[in-house]
Short mmCIF file of C-alpha atoms and ligand atoms in Angstrom, two decimals:
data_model
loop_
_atom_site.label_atom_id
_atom_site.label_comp_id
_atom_site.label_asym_id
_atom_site.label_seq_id
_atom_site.Cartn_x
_atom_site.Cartn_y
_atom_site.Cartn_z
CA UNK O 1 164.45 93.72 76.99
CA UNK O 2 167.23 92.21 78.62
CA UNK O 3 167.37 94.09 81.53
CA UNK O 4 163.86 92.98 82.30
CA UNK O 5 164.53 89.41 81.76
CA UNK O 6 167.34 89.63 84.40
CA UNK O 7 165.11 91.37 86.65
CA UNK O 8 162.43 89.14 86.92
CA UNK O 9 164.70 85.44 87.76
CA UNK O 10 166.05 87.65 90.40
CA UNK O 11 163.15 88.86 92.10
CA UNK O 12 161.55 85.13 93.13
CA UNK O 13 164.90 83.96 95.30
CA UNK O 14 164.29 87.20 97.56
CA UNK O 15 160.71 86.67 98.33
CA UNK O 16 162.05 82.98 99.49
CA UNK O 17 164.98 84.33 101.65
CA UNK O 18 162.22 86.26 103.31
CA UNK O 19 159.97 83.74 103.59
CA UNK O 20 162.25 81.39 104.92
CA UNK O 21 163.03 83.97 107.38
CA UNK O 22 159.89 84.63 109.28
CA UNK O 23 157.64 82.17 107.30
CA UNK O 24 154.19 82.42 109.31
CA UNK O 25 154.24 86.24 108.83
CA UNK O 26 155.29 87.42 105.74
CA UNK O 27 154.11 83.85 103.77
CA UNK O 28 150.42 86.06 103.84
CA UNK O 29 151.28 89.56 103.77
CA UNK O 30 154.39 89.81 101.29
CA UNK O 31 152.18 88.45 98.47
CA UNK O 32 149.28 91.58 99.59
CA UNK O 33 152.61 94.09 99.26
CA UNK O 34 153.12 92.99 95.54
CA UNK O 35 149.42 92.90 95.30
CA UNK O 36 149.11 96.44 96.68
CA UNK O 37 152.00 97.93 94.65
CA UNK O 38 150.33 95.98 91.30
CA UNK O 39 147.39 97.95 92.44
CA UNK O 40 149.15 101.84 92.67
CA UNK O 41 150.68 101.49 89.01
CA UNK O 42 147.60 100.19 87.52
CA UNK O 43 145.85 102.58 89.40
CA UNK O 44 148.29 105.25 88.02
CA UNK O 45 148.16 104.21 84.11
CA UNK O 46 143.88 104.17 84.92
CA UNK O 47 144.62 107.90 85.75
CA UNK O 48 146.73 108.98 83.16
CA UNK O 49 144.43 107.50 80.53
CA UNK O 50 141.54 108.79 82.06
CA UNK O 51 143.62 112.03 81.78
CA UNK O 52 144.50 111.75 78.38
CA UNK O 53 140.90 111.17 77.67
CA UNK O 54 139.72 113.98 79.30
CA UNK O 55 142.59 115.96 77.27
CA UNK O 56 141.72 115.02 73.68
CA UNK O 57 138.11 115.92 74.46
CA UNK O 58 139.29 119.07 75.82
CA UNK O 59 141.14 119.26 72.82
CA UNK O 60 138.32 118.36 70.42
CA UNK O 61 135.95 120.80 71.78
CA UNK O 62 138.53 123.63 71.44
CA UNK O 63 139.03 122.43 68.09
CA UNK O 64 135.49 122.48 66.96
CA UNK O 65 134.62 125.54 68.83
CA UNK O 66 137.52 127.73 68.19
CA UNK O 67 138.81 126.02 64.58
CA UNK O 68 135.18 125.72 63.44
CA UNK O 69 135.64 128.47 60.57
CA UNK O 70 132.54 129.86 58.90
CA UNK O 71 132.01 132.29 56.53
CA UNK O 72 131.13 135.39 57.85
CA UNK O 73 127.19 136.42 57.14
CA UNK O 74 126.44 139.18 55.49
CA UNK O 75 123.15 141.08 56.04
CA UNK O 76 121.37 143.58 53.98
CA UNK O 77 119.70 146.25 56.23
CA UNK O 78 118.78 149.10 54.27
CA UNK O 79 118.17 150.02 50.82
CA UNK O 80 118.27 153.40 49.92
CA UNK O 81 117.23 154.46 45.81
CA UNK O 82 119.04 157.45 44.73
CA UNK O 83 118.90 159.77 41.85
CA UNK O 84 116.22 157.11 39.98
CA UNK O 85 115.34 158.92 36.41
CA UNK O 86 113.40 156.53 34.21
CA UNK O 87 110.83 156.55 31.29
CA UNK O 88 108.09 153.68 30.77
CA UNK O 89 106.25 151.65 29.61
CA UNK O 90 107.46 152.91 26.35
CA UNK O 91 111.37 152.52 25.55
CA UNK O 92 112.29 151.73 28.94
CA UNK O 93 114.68 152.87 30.79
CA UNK O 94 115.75 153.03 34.37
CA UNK O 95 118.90 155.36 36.00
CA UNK O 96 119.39 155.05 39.37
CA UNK O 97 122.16 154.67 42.33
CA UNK O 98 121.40 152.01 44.62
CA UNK O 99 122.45 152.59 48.31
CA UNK O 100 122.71 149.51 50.09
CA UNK O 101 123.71 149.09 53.65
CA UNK O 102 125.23 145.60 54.71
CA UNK O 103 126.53 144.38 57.62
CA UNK O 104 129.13 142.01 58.03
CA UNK O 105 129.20 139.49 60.90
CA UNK O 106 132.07 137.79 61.49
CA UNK O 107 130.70 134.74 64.24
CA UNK O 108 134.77 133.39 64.16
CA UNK O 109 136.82 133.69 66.89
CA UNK O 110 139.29 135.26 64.18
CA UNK O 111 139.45 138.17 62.26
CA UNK O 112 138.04 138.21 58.83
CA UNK O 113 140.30 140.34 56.39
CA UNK O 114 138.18 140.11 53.28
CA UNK O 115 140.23 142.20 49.74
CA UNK O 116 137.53 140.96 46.76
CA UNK O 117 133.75 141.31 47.09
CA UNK O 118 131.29 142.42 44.79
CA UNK O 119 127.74 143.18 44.54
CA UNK O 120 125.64 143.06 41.69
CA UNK O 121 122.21 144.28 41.43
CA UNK O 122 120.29 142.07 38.38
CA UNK O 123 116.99 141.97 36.48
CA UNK O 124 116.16 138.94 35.86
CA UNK O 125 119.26 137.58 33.81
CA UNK O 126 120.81 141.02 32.80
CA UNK O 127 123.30 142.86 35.36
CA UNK O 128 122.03 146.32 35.72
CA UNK O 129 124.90 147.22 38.05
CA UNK O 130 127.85 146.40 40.10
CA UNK O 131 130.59 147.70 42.37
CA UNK O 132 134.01 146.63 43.79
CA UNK O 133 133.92 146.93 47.47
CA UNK O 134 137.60 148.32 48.82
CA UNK O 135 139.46 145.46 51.34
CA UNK O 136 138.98 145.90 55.26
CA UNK O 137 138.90 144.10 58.70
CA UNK O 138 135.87 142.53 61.04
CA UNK O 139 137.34 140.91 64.28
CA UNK O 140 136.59 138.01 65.23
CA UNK O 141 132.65 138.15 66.97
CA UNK O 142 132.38 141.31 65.75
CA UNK O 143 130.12 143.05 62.97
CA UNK O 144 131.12 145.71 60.68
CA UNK O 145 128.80 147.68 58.21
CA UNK O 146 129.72 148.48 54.82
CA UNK O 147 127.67 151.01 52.68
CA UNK O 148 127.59 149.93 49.34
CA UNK O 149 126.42 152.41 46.27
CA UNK O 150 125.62 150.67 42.86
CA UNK O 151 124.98 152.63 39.75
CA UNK O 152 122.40 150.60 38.21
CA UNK O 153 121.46 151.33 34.52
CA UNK O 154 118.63 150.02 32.00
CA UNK O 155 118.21 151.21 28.91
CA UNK O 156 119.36 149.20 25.33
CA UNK O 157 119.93 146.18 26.65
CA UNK O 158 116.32 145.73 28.23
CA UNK O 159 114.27 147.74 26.08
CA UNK O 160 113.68 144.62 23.99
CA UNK O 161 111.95 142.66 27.15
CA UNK O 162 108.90 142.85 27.02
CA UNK O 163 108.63 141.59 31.02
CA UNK O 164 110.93 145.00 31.78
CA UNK O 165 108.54 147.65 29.60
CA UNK O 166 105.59 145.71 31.50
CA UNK O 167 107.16 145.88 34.93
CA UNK O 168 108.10 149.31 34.74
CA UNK O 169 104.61 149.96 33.24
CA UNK O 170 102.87 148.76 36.65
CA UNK O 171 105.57 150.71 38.91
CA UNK O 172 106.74 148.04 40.39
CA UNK O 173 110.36 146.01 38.86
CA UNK O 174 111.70 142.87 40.61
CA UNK O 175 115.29 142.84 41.08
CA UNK O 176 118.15 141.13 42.70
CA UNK O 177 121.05 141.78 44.32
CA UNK O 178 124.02 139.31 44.83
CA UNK O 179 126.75 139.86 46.87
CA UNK O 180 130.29 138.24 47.98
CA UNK O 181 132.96 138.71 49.63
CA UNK O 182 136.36 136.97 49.97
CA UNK O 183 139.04 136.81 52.78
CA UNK O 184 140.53 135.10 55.27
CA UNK O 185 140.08 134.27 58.82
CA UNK O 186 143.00 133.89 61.34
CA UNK O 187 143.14 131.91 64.10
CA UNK O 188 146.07 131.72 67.12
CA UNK O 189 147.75 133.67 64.78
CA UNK O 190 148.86 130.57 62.29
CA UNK O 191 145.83 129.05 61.45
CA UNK O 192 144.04 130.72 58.38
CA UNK O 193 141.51 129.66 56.43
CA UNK O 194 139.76 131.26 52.95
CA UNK O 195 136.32 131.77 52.93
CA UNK O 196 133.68 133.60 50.81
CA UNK O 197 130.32 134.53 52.00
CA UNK O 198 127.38 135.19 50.04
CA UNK O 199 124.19 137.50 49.64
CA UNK O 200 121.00 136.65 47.89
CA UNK O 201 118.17 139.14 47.85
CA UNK O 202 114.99 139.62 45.90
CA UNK O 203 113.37 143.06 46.12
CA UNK O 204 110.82 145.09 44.15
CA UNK O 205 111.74 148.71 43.24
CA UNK O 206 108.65 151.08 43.67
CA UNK O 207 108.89 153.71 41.13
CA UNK O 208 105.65 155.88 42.87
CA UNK O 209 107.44 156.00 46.25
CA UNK O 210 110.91 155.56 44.72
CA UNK O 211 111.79 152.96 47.01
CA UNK O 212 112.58 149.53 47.63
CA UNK O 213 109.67 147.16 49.03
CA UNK O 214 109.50 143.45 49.96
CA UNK O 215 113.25 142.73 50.89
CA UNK O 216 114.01 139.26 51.29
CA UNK O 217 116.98 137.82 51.76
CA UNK O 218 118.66 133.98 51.36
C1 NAG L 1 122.42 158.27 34.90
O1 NAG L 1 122.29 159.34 35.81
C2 NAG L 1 123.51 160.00 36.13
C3 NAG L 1 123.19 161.08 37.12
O2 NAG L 1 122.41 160.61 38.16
C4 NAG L 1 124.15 160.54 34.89
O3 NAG L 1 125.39 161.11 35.20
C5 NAG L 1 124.34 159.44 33.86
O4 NAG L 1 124.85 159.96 32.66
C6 NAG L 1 123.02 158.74 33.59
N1 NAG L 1 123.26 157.60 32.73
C7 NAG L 1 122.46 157.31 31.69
C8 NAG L 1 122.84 156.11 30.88
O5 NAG L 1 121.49 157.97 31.45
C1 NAG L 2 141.05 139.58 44.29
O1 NAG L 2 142.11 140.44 44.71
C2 NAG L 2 143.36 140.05 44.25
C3 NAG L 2 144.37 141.00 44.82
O2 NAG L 2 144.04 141.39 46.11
C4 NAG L 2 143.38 140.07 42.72
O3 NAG L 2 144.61 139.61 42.27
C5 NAG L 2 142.27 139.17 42.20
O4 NAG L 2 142.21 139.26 40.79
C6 NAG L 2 140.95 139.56 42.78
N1 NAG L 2 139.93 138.63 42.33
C7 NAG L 2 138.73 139.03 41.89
C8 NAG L 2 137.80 137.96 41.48
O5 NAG L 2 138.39 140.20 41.83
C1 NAG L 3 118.50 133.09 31.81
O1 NAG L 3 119.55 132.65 30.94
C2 NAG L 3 119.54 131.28 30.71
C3 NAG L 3 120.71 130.93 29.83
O2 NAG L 3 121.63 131.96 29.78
C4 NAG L 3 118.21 130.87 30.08
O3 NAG L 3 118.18 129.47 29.93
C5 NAG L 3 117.06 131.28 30.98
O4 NAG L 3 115.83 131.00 30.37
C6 NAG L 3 117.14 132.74 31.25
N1 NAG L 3 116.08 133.12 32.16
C7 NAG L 3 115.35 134.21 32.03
C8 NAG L 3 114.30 134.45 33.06
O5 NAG L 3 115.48 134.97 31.09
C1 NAG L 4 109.48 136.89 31.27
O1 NAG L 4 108.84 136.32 32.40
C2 NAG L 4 108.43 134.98 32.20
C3 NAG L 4 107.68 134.52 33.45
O2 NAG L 4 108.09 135.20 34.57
C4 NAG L 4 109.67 134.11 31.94
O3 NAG L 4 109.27 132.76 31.71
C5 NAG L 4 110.42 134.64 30.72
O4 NAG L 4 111.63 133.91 30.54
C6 NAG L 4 110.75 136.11 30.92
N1 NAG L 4 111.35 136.62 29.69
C7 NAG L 4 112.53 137.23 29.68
C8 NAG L 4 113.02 137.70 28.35
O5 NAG L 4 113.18 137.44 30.70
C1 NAG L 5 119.97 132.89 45.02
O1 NAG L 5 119.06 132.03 45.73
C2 NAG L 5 118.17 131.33 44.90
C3 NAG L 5 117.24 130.54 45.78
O2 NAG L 5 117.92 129.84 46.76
C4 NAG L 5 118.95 130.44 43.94
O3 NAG L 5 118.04 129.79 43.08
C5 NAG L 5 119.92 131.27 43.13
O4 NAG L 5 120.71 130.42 42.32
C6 NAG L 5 120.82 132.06 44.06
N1 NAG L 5 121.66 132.92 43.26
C7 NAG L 5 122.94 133.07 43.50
C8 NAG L 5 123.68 133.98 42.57
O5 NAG L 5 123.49 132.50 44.42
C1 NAG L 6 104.24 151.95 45.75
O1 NAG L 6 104.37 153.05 46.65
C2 NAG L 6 103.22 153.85 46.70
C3 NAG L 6 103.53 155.08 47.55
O2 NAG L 6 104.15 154.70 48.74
C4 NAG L 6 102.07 153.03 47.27
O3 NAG L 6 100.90 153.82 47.33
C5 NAG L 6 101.84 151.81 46.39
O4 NAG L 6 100.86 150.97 46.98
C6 NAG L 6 103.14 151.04 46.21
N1 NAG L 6 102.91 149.98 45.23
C7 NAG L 6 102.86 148.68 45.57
C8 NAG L 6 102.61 147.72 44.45
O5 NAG L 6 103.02 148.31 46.72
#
């Protein structure tokens, strides 16, 4: 603060010794020379903003490209019935391991190292069946696939519903499957981030061709 104060006083009394010098001359062109040099360092601090402009956009798109986190999706591509004993319409009952083929897409520019997931396969509000799924690894744009079986089971529990003995009756049972799976993406090594994804399907189990028929997935 002080410096400048000195700075400026000082600066007038040598454009007048200069003036008074060679006054037709320099009267014109010294004020053009502080013009001019006015003109560089405002011409400098344009740059560097433009500069740091240009950086935090540069920054903002690697932030919402590369830090955009997602959860992974997770895909159900085959369904495979197993081992399916059952009796119906009368006392009900339904055995079966449920093959299920998922794959995992990890869209991140991180891995994904998921340790909890679980998939459930349901009739309407009763769980039939569920399994653990062991922990694992999908880099980052990269797709794993994960076979899944689930011992699914019907008997006590549903012999009671009367929209089970009925289904099973026509051959055909409605049933759902939910899945998840949670981890943790890393990104430039120190950023992580939790994230779960999900699986939603509806199917119909065909006990004639002991398969699974209309898939569809949320
Ligand atoms: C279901 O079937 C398996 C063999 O596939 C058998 O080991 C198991 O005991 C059966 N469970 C019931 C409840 O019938
Ligand atoms: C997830 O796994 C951790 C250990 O890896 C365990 O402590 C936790 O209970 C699990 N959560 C569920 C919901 O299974
Ligand atoms: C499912 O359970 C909820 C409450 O637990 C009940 O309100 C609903 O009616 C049930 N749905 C079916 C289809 O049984
Ligand atoms: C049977 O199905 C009907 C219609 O789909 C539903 O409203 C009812 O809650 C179901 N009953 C049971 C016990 O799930
Ligand atoms: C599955 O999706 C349906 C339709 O979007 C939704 O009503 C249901 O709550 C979902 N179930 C789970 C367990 O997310
Ligand atoms: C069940 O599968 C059998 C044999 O593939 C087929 O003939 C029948 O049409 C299927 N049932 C339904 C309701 O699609």
């Amino acid at each position: 603060m002080s410096e400048e104060s000195h700075v400026t006083p000082l600066a007038p009394p040598q454009i007048y010794r200069r003036s008074d010098e060679e006054w037709g001359a320099t009267a014109t062109t010294k004020p053009k020379v502080i013009h001019h040099k006015h003109g560089r360092s405002s011409k400098c601090f344009v740059y560097l903003l433009l500069f740091l402009v240009l950086l935090s956009i540069a920054s903002l798109a690697f932030g919402l490209v590369v830090l955009r986190i997602n959860a992974p999706k997770l895909k159900l591509e085959l369904v495979e019935i197993k081992n399916l004993k059952y009796t119906a319409p009368d006392f009900a009952s339904l055995n079966m391991t449920m093959v299920a083929q998922v794959k995992i897409y990890n869209q991140n520019f991180g891995g994904f190292t998921f340790h909890n997931g679980s998939t459930s396969v349901v009739y309407g509000n009763t769980t039939l069946g569920m399994t653990y799924c062991k922990s694992g690894l999908v880099r980052g744009r990269n797709s794993e696939r994960m076979t899944v079986a689930v011992q699914v089971k019907a008997n006590n529990g549903l012999a009671e519903n009367k929209n089970f003995s009925s289904d099973m009756g026509s051959g055909l049972v409605k049933l759902s499957s939910y899945a998840n799976l949670r981890g943790e993406i890393r990104v430039l090594k120190h950023f992580t981030r939790r994230r779960t994804s999900f699986m939603n399907c509806t199917m119909s189990l065909n006990l004639t061709s002991q398969a699974v028929q209309d898939l569809r997935c949320m």
